[in-house]
Amino acid sequence: MAKKPPTGATAEEPVAGATAKESPADATAEESAAGATGKEPQGGTTAQEVPAGVAAQEAVAQAPGSGGDGDGIGTTAQELPAGTAAQEAVAQEAQGHAPGSDAGADDGADGGAGADGVHDERVAAVRRLSVSGRRWRAAQLGFCAAALAVALTAGAVVLGAVRDGGTANAAAAPVAVSPQLLASGDLDASITSLQAHLRAQPKDFGGWATLGLAYIEQARTKGDPSRYPQAQRALDRSLRLRPDNDPALAGRAALAAARHDFHGALTYADRALKQNPYSERALSSRIDALVELGRYDDASKAADVADERRPGVPVFTRYAYVRELRGDVTTARRVLEQALSTATSRGDVSYVASALGQLAWNQGEYKTALTYYARALAADDSYLPALEGRARAQAAQGDSAAAIRGMEQVVERFPLPQPLVELGELYEARGKKGDPQKARDQYALVDAWVALARANGVNADLDTALAAADHGDHKAALKAARAEWARRHTVHTADALAWALHVNGRDKEALPYTRRATATGYHNASFLYHRGIIERAAGDAKEARASLKSALDLNPGFSPLGARKARTALGAAK
């Protein structure tokens, strides 16, 4: 989640890239078997559960990293002799995963980094779904399923939950990983050098732990779910070499969080802290897990402990988010500003500046938000949360043309539910000829994303419940929201369930949930808007007026369509 930055490396945790001059490692049979069973369950539909004859069934069976022993690495076309059949097969894979072209099984220390070109093709394949409709090709779906699974489990969080004012508020799944892996400027090169080091020093348990964390980060940045099994094998090997070593346990906490298993993340973080109470990564993961489980009092205490033991950018940003959830915006801003003043890497600067931009946007301070987003983009002009935040602030200021251009740039690279919904709503709000169809195209892509993510075994409930409530199947929205509420009670899940109940005409039942979503003091105009609409539908006109006015006073441009509806409802209630 963008309010919670990557966890920093500690002095006792080795950093990938330290042996950059060494050559890549090859896989061994022993390493290939490591962690093959996978200990962390992933909910969702399996290939066997998809109705026979559905193209998605074939896609799941063929998708790289969708199951089995393969890591989805394979050989690139450049590594094959020109004109060979194998080269042609890889070329076909760049268009869509060819049936029967499973990549070879590798261990945690093997594998390429995943080419950006392949990832671009995956994104393009997702977009083609809106045109092809029911005539989906299994080859396209295989690539899409792989890309979308990672987009949800990690990327969606970074792009989605940094902001809480959109129409489809995502939960924030933390990704605890060493920022040095990004600060080096080339994660792939760092992984390659670390693989080489482990080839020469296979008993380096710390190196295996760092490699596992690097694979988790690579899964997020490359759209390659095969990295999660690799990460698990690397971390398991570290633990076999040195049982209960805290870097590997902290790595398992990060992996569990990436898979949305927050109970598991908390368990591993606690185990790591038992071994090393000063593990920055474990301290950060523990805060993240408690926040995502809705245990805010415990998260606040955990943030205080982490701040005492390991003050720094990773802890500061988590500390700030916990305070923001409790309504203490002043402290949150002060701590984030402190974090920004101490940030040195491009990744940290863009991350913290974007968090400050989002905090300002949540309070309706659009000019301040744009200043922070500009600083984030000065550090990294391709940083998607900053690009998305800038587009949102531009829309709130009335510059719809710039906002649409910016959001189009975001969804072209990462077609995830919230930016897709926001772009669709920007088209609807603009209302030019052809815009209604453009909006429907974006919402159709959300539906495709949901179907593929679930077919690939990913829990997409909270990330999609609000999108479905506003622009999809209302019954499906309620089912998803109930399922997520059964797992964890956060302000985000409370709001999602309340809104899903509302669109299904169950406003009396929705009232306690919408009030719970706003009970912590969290400054969120979307939550207040939902509460006001639900209160109005339930017959409480006085409370409805207060909630709707609070939403618009706080952030009058919180949503292209929602803000307009809030003003209309407030006018009708007077």
XYZ file of C-alpha atoms in Angstrom:
574
model
C 0.000 0.000 0.000
C 1.382 3.327 -0.898
C 0.937 4.810 2.511
C 3.093 2.048 3.849
C 6.414 1.991 2.029
C 8.735 -0.904 1.380
C 10.461 -1.994 4.528
C 14.085 -1.018 4.714
C 17.007 -3.381 4.941
C 18.685 -3.672 8.284
C 22.375 -3.899 8.919
C 22.159 -7.589 9.608
C 20.218 -8.296 6.403
C 22.303 -8.674 3.221
C 21.392 -6.527 0.257
C 21.022 -7.968 -3.219
C 23.615 -6.711 -5.638
C 26.579 -6.855 -3.295
C 28.321 -9.274 -5.611
C 27.453 -7.676 -8.917
C 30.505 -9.013 -10.751
C 29.591 -12.641 -10.357
C 27.833 -14.658 -13.058
C 24.228 -15.975 -12.948
C 23.463 -19.168 -11.108
C 21.792 -22.243 -12.538
C 19.090 -24.257 -10.838
C 19.746 -27.489 -9.013
C 17.394 -30.408 -8.506
C 17.453 -29.911 -4.766
C 16.490 -26.261 -5.096
C 13.731 -27.031 -7.566
C 11.987 -29.173 -5.002
C 12.248 -26.641 -2.211
C 8.916 -25.345 -1.053
C 6.988 -27.043 -3.847
C 3.972 -27.731 -1.708
C 3.361 -24.101 -0.707
C 2.217 -23.500 2.827
C 0.093 -20.419 2.397
C -3.391 -21.085 1.009
C -4.705 -18.944 -1.803
C -8.430 -18.637 -2.206
C -10.204 -18.534 -5.511
C -11.335 -20.762 -8.323
C -9.060 -23.454 -9.607
C -8.967 -24.740 -13.151
C -10.954 -27.762 -12.073
C -13.685 -25.544 -10.661
C -14.220 -23.519 -13.828
C -17.116 -24.846 -15.919
C -16.019 -27.209 -18.673
C -15.516 -25.572 -22.036
C -14.881 -22.094 -20.634
C -11.804 -20.520 -22.160
C -10.642 -19.408 -18.730
C -10.283 -23.068 -17.729
C -7.717 -23.590 -20.437
C -6.024 -20.332 -19.537
C -5.622 -21.289 -15.890
C -4.192 -24.650 -16.837
C -1.699 -23.033 -19.187
C -0.902 -19.780 -17.420
C 2.689 -19.333 -16.253
C 2.905 -19.663 -12.506
C -0.730 -20.697 -12.152
C 0.121 -23.865 -10.321
C 2.176 -27.026 -10.507
C 5.934 -27.047 -10.289
C 6.847 -24.582 -13.047
C 8.252 -21.202 -12.120
C 7.331 -19.618 -15.437
C 10.888 -18.651 -16.238
C 11.763 -20.349 -19.514
C 14.236 -19.412 -22.178
C 14.012 -16.130 -24.042
C 13.923 -15.924 -27.799
C 17.272 -14.174 -27.834
C 18.927 -17.182 -26.219
C 17.877 -19.560 -29.031
C 19.449 -20.079 -32.448
C 17.742 -18.085 -35.170
C 15.074 -19.958 -37.074
C 14.591 -22.765 -34.564
C 11.157 -24.046 -33.686
C 11.864 -23.212 -30.075
C 12.503 -19.602 -30.996
C 9.195 -19.445 -32.811
C 7.454 -20.904 -29.752
C 8.908 -18.194 -27.530
C 7.907 -15.562 -30.058
C 4.356 -16.906 -29.874
C 4.553 -16.719 -26.107
C 5.206 -12.996 -26.396
C 1.779 -12.715 -28.028
C 0.097 -14.987 -25.492
C 1.172 -18.082 -23.594
C 1.155 -20.966 -26.050
C -0.697 -24.097 -25.031
C 1.621 -26.670 -23.660
C 4.560 -24.287 -23.385
C 5.135 -24.653 -19.663
C 8.396 -23.209 -18.509
C 10.857 -25.453 -16.832
C 10.831 -25.784 -13.087
C 13.555 -23.848 -11.375
C 14.574 -23.244 -7.858
C 14.624 -20.004 -5.965
C 18.081 -19.063 -7.203
C 17.303 -19.454 -10.873
C 15.563 -17.494 -13.494
C 15.493 -14.399 -15.558
C 13.976 -11.187 -14.393
C 10.940 -11.152 -16.682
C 11.160 -8.877 -19.669
C 9.245 -5.620 -19.735
C 8.154 -6.405 -23.278
C 6.410 -9.538 -22.118
C 4.688 -7.625 -19.350
C 3.566 -5.010 -21.862
C 2.042 -7.776 -23.968
C 0.201 -9.063 -20.924
C -1.268 -5.638 -20.291
C -2.203 -5.305 -23.956
C -3.894 -8.701 -23.816
C -6.033 -7.521 -20.917
C -7.162 -4.539 -22.912
C -8.045 -6.739 -25.897
C -10.568 -8.545 -23.717
C -12.959 -5.604 -23.906
C -13.063 -6.039 -27.692
C -13.063 -9.795 -27.983
C -15.926 -10.301 -25.493
C -16.831 -13.945 -25.087
C -14.513 -15.048 -27.868
C -11.511 -15.006 -25.582
C -8.555 -16.999 -26.731
C -6.916 -19.267 -24.194
C -3.513 -17.924 -25.225
C -4.482 -14.379 -24.363
C -6.096 -15.399 -21.117
C -3.045 -17.319 -19.986
C -0.888 -14.234 -20.146
C -3.571 -12.035 -18.651
C -4.242 -14.374 -15.747
C -0.587 -14.379 -14.811
C -0.254 -10.618 -15.013
C -3.507 -9.884 -13.242
C -2.804 -12.244 -10.359
C 0.258 -10.236 -9.437
C -1.497 -6.977 -10.161
C -3.985 -7.819 -7.447
C -1.762 -9.404 -4.855
C 0.784 -6.634 -4.921
C 0.513 -4.056 -7.648
C -3.094 -3.220 -7.010
C -2.284 -2.377 -3.488
C 0.479 -0.007 -4.331
C -1.605 1.665 -7.017
C -4.985 1.385 -5.342
C -4.824 1.759 -1.621
C -2.542 4.772 -1.617
C -5.765 6.695 -2.061
C -8.961 6.232 -0.172
C -11.092 8.821 -1.897
C -11.894 7.073 -5.161
C -14.964 5.160 -6.099
C -13.399 1.744 -5.662
C -11.305 1.967 -2.551
C -8.886 -0.899 -2.308
C -7.554 -2.352 0.866
C -3.909 -1.886 1.463
C -1.823 -4.997 1.429
C 1.666 -4.284 2.657
C 4.784 -5.364 0.845
C 7.757 -5.416 3.178
C 10.920 -5.357 1.093
C 14.296 -3.737 1.279
C 14.314 -0.368 -0.524
C 17.981 -0.940 -1.330
C 16.831 -3.494 -3.873
C 15.147 -0.656 -5.721
C 17.663 2.027 -4.870
C 20.335 0.044 -6.702
C 18.572 1.107 -9.885
C 18.311 -2.385 -11.348
C 16.462 -5.035 -9.387
C 17.057 -7.608 -12.104
C 20.822 -7.099 -11.995
C 20.787 -7.295 -8.217
C 18.930 -10.591 -8.347
C 21.296 -11.962 -10.979
C 24.337 -11.096 -8.914
C 22.779 -12.560 -5.791
C 21.945 -15.753 -7.675
C 25.601 -15.965 -8.699
C 26.697 -15.433 -5.119
C 24.400 -18.211 -3.916
C 25.698 -20.509 -6.619
C 29.144 -20.070 -5.103
C 27.959 -19.883 -1.497
C 24.804 -22.061 -1.312
C 24.854 -22.186 2.493
C 24.454 -18.417 2.872
C 21.098 -18.423 4.666
C 20.994 -14.610 4.705
C 21.507 -14.497 0.960
C 18.596 -16.884 0.419
C 16.389 -14.710 2.633
C 17.284 -11.591 0.670
C 16.665 -13.379 -2.615
C 13.216 -14.393 -1.417
C 12.355 -10.793 -0.636
C 13.752 -9.688 -3.983
C 11.469 -12.139 -5.773
C 8.462 -10.734 -3.906
C 9.371 -7.269 -5.117
C 9.983 -8.574 -8.626
C 6.526 -10.148 -8.650
C 5.077 -6.733 -7.975
C 7.116 -4.840 -10.529
C 7.233 -7.403 -13.350
C 3.766 -8.909 -13.290
C 5.166 -12.403 -12.750
C 3.333 -14.559 -10.202
C 5.862 -17.349 -10.640
C 8.107 -15.333 -8.360
C 5.948 -16.076 -5.322
C 6.676 -19.829 -5.402
C 10.322 -18.965 -6.047
C 10.296 -16.592 -3.090
C 8.818 -19.279 -0.894
C 11.445 -21.805 -1.953
C 14.268 -19.350 -1.340
C 12.918 -18.436 2.081
C 12.294 -22.082 2.966
C 15.851 -22.940 2.000
C 17.126 -20.148 4.222
C 15.121 -21.596 7.099
C 16.424 -25.099 6.430
C 19.970 -23.805 6.564
C 19.358 -21.763 9.714
C 16.034 -22.543 11.429
C 14.236 -19.488 12.794
C 16.630 -16.952 11.304
C 14.842 -13.648 11.501
C 15.479 -12.345 7.929
C 13.774 -15.412 6.453
C 10.913 -15.271 8.944
C 10.413 -11.605 8.132
C 10.488 -12.565 4.475
C 7.752 -15.117 5.055
C 5.725 -12.368 6.708
C 6.113 -10.239 3.584
C 5.155 -13.158 1.352
C 2.043 -13.935 3.400
C 1.000 -10.288 3.198
C 1.507 -10.244 -0.572
C -0.905 -13.189 -0.736
C -3.371 -11.337 1.507
C -2.844 -13.804 4.344
C -2.567 -11.229 7.104
C -2.958 -13.703 9.946
C 0.016 -15.584 8.541
C 1.931 -12.340 8.119
C 1.404 -11.499 11.781
C 2.484 -14.976 12.885
C 5.734 -14.833 10.923
C 6.463 -11.250 12.004
C 6.060 -12.244 15.658
C 8.363 -15.230 15.152
C 10.977 -12.998 13.542
C 10.775 -10.464 16.356
C 11.217 -13.204 18.910
C 14.591 -13.885 17.311
C 15.484 -10.244 16.690
C 13.352 -7.575 18.397
C 15.041 -4.907 16.250
C 14.294 -6.382 12.823
C 13.030 -3.377 10.877
C 11.372 -5.560 8.299
C 9.493 -7.620 10.878
C 8.496 -4.549 12.895
C 7.066 -2.985 9.749
C 5.280 -6.142 8.635
C 3.717 -6.480 12.072
C 2.216 -2.990 11.826
C 0.944 -3.749 8.340
C -0.706 -7.003 9.382
C -2.432 -5.454 12.385
C -3.749 -2.583 10.260
C -5.063 -4.972 7.622
C -6.759 -7.063 10.300
C -8.501 -3.958 11.658
C -6.687 -4.130 14.990
C -5.948 -0.421 15.082
C -5.192 -0.086 18.791
C -2.661 -2.881 18.526
C -1.265 -1.356 15.322
C -0.793 1.971 17.113
C 1.125 0.272 19.913
C 3.193 -1.663 17.385
C 4.021 1.580 15.575
C 5.183 3.175 18.829
C 7.417 0.184 19.556
C 8.845 0.219 16.033
C 9.507 3.953 16.254
C 11.444 3.441 19.469
C 13.491 0.539 18.158
C 14.133 1.334 14.494
C 13.198 4.905 13.509
C 13.517 5.477 9.778
C 11.543 5.880 6.555
C 9.806 2.456 6.624
C 8.625 2.895 10.210
C 7.833 6.610 9.882
C 5.418 6.067 7.018
C 3.597 3.256 8.783
C 3.449 5.307 11.963
C 1.918 8.167 9.960
C -0.724 5.954 8.370
C -1.817 4.532 11.714
C -2.210 8.078 13.023
C -4.166 9.092 9.921
C -6.545 6.169 10.417
C -7.233 7.542 13.902
C -7.952 11.013 12.507
C -4.673 12.611 13.611
C -3.790 14.230 10.293
C -1.439 16.761 11.874
C 0.831 14.091 13.311
C 0.610 12.027 10.139
C 1.769 14.987 8.032
C 4.561 15.889 10.423
C 5.919 12.356 10.481
C 5.717 12.000 6.692
C 7.544 15.290 6.252
C 10.223 13.985 8.587
C 10.409 10.809 6.533
C 10.749 12.798 3.318
C 13.524 14.905 4.800
C 15.512 11.758 5.586
C 14.757 9.911 2.325
C 17.773 9.499 0.088
C 16.889 6.941 -2.585
C 14.701 7.800 -5.569
C 12.261 5.089 -4.528
C 11.883 6.443 -1.005
C 11.498 10.046 -2.189
C 8.804 9.208 -4.734
C 7.069 6.939 -2.247
C 6.921 9.332 0.685
C 6.156 12.376 -1.478
C 3.231 10.483 -3.006
C 1.976 9.598 0.462
C 2.097 13.287 1.403
C 0.297 14.126 -1.830
C -2.441 11.655 -1.014
C -2.754 12.952 2.532
C -3.182 16.495 1.187
C -5.696 15.338 -1.441
C -7.764 13.584 1.227
C -8.108 16.965 2.956
C -9.080 18.763 -0.272
C -5.715 20.539 -0.485
C -5.239 19.996 -4.218
C -2.507 22.546 -4.867
C -0.407 21.098 -2.050
C -1.082 17.590 -3.340
C 0.119 18.533 -6.822
C 3.309 19.976 -5.345
C 4.104 16.709 -3.613
C 3.223 14.634 -6.674
C 5.554 16.819 -8.720
C 8.343 16.098 -6.259
C 7.624 12.378 -6.459
C 7.740 12.468 -10.265
C 10.934 14.508 -10.212
C 12.512 11.565 -8.402
C 10.877 8.987 -10.691
C 8.861 10.248 -13.647
C 7.261 6.844 -14.171
C 6.055 6.315 -10.588
C 2.464 5.188 -11.070
C 0.976 6.188 -7.686
C 2.206 9.731 -8.296
C 0.855 9.760 -11.841
C -2.497 8.508 -10.623
C -2.585 10.936 -7.696
C -1.724 13.857 -9.968
C -4.549 12.908 -12.343
C -6.973 12.712 -9.439
C -5.941 16.128 -8.131
C -6.214 17.622 -11.629
C -9.724 16.236 -11.933
C -10.675 17.736 -8.566
C -9.430 21.118 -9.771
C -11.562 20.845 -12.914
C -8.803 20.053 -15.409
C -10.519 16.994 -16.847
C -8.410 16.902 -20.014
C -5.147 16.575 -18.072
C -6.756 14.155 -15.639
C -7.948 11.869 -18.417
C -4.583 11.927 -20.168
C -2.854 11.044 -16.917
C -5.239 8.264 -15.965
C -5.050 6.804 -19.465
C -1.286 6.627 -19.002
C -1.772 4.748 -15.732
C -4.237 2.160 -17.015
C -2.231 1.593 -20.162
C 0.551 0.255 -17.967
C -1.449 -1.290 -15.128
C -5.134 -1.939 -15.891
C -6.225 -2.370 -12.292
C -9.773 -1.914 -10.942
C -9.547 1.462 -9.223
C -7.780 3.440 -11.970
C -10.024 1.744 -14.548
C -13.119 2.811 -12.611
C -11.762 6.309 -12.125
C -10.984 6.669 -15.820
C -14.460 5.400 -16.694
C -16.014 7.939 -14.349
C -13.877 10.713 -15.820
C -15.249 9.823 -19.249
C -18.803 9.785 -17.875
C -18.322 13.141 -16.173
C -16.896 14.711 -19.348
C -19.846 13.447 -21.406
C -18.485 14.006 -24.902
C -19.613 11.962 -27.872
C -18.287 8.455 -27.473
C -17.447 8.906 -23.772
C -20.260 6.641 -22.496
C -18.888 3.765 -24.561
C -15.351 4.543 -23.436
C -16.543 4.378 -19.840
C -18.274 1.052 -20.435
C -15.044 -0.267 -21.949
C -13.176 0.542 -18.736
C -15.800 -1.153 -16.577
C -15.712 -4.195 -18.863
C -11.985 -4.412 -18.288
C -12.632 -4.457 -14.546
C -14.947 -7.432 -15.045
C -12.286 -9.198 -17.108
C -9.679 -8.454 -14.452
C -11.888 -9.889 -11.714
C -12.651 -13.067 -13.652
C -9.031 -13.699 -14.541
C -7.679 -12.892 -11.109
C -10.101 -15.294 -9.461
C -9.465 -17.971 -12.075
C -5.800 -17.680 -11.204
C -6.478 -18.376 -7.520
C -6.322 -14.823 -6.181
C -8.584 -13.348 -3.514
C -10.110 -10.313 -5.226
C -13.012 -9.666 -2.899
C -12.275 -6.322 -1.271
C -10.395 -4.961 -4.258
C -13.454 -5.379 -6.464
C -16.528 -5.102 -4.208
C -16.940 -1.337 -4.628
C -16.282 -1.442 -8.364
C -19.027 -4.039 -8.766
C -21.373 -2.080 -6.497
C -21.143 1.054 -8.641
C -20.617 -0.388 -12.110
C -21.314 -4.094 -12.063
C -23.253 -6.943 -10.524
C -24.780 -5.783 -7.228
C -25.291 -9.292 -5.900
C -21.694 -10.185 -6.694
C -20.568 -7.027 -4.902
C -22.428 -8.017 -1.763
C -21.118 -11.557 -1.855
C -17.543 -10.317 -2.187
C -17.930 -7.730 0.567
C -19.432 -10.263 2.973
C -16.619 -12.699 2.262
C -13.970 -10.085 3.027
C -15.770 -8.904 6.165
C -15.751 -12.482 7.423
C -11.955 -12.449 7.132
C -11.157 -9.062 8.637
C -12.868 -6.019 10.111
C -11.255 -2.833 8.810
C -12.703 0.562 7.974
C -12.344 -0.349 4.302
C -14.189 -3.630 4.596
C -16.912 -1.957 6.682
C -17.386 0.729 4.029
C -17.394 -1.816 1.202
C -19.993 -3.974 2.926
C -22.171 -0.979 3.783
C -22.174 0.271 0.193
C -22.826 -3.197 -1.221
C -25.794 -3.558 1.113
C -27.067 -0.141 0.010
C -27.044 -0.881 -3.707
C -28.958 -4.052 -2.910
C -31.649 -2.019 -1.124
C -30.707 -3.089 2.398
C -30.016 0.308 3.942
C -31.141 -0.451 7.484
C -28.696 -3.333 7.544
C -26.005 -1.094 6.043
C -26.233 1.623 8.729
C -24.073 0.026 11.450
C -21.370 -0.818 8.929
C -21.183 2.651 7.392
C -21.023 4.180 10.859
C -18.291 1.766 11.833
C -16.313 2.800 8.736
C -16.262 6.409 9.958
C -15.964 5.703 13.679
C -12.162 5.934 13.945
C -12.069 9.573 12.801
C -10.418 8.688 9.507
C -10.782 11.663 7.127
C -12.303 10.033 4.056
C -14.848 11.899 1.950
C -15.934 8.770 0.097
C -16.793 7.037 3.368
C -18.785 10.105 4.491
C -20.586 10.259 1.148
C -21.560 6.601 1.408
C -22.756 7.180 4.947
C -24.868 10.180 3.943
C -26.535 8.367 1.048
C -27.274 5.346 3.232
C -28.663 7.504 6.054
C -30.879 9.358 3.588
C -32.201 6.086 2.149
C -32.806 4.774 5.660
C -34.917 7.837 6.519
C -32.486 9.768 8.724
C -32.517 13.079 6.846
C -30.729 15.131 9.526
C -27.772 12.763 9.804
C -27.674 12.420 6.023
C -27.312 16.185 5.545
C -24.507 16.321 8.105
C -22.603 13.440 6.531
C -22.962 14.717 2.957
C -21.922 18.234 3.981
C -18.897 16.820 5.824
C -17.853 14.862 2.738
C -18.019 17.913 0.468
C -16.431 20.234 3.011
C -13.543 17.814 3.452
C -12.842 16.981 -0.176
C -15.286 18.501 -2.687
C -13.664 16.687 -5.604
C -13.353 13.248 -4.030
C -14.902 11.491 -7.047
C -15.919 12.656 -10.555
C -19.402 11.136 -10.172
C -19.680 10.673 -6.411
C -19.115 14.354 -5.616
C -21.776 15.345 -8.137
C -24.259 12.886 -6.608
C -23.384 14.107 -3.118
C -24.167 17.717 -4.073
C -27.451 16.668 -5.666
C -28.466 14.630 -2.631
C -27.503 17.419 -0.245
C -29.557 19.922 -2.213
C -32.560 17.612 -2.185
C -32.232 17.068 1.567
C -32.400 20.776 2.449
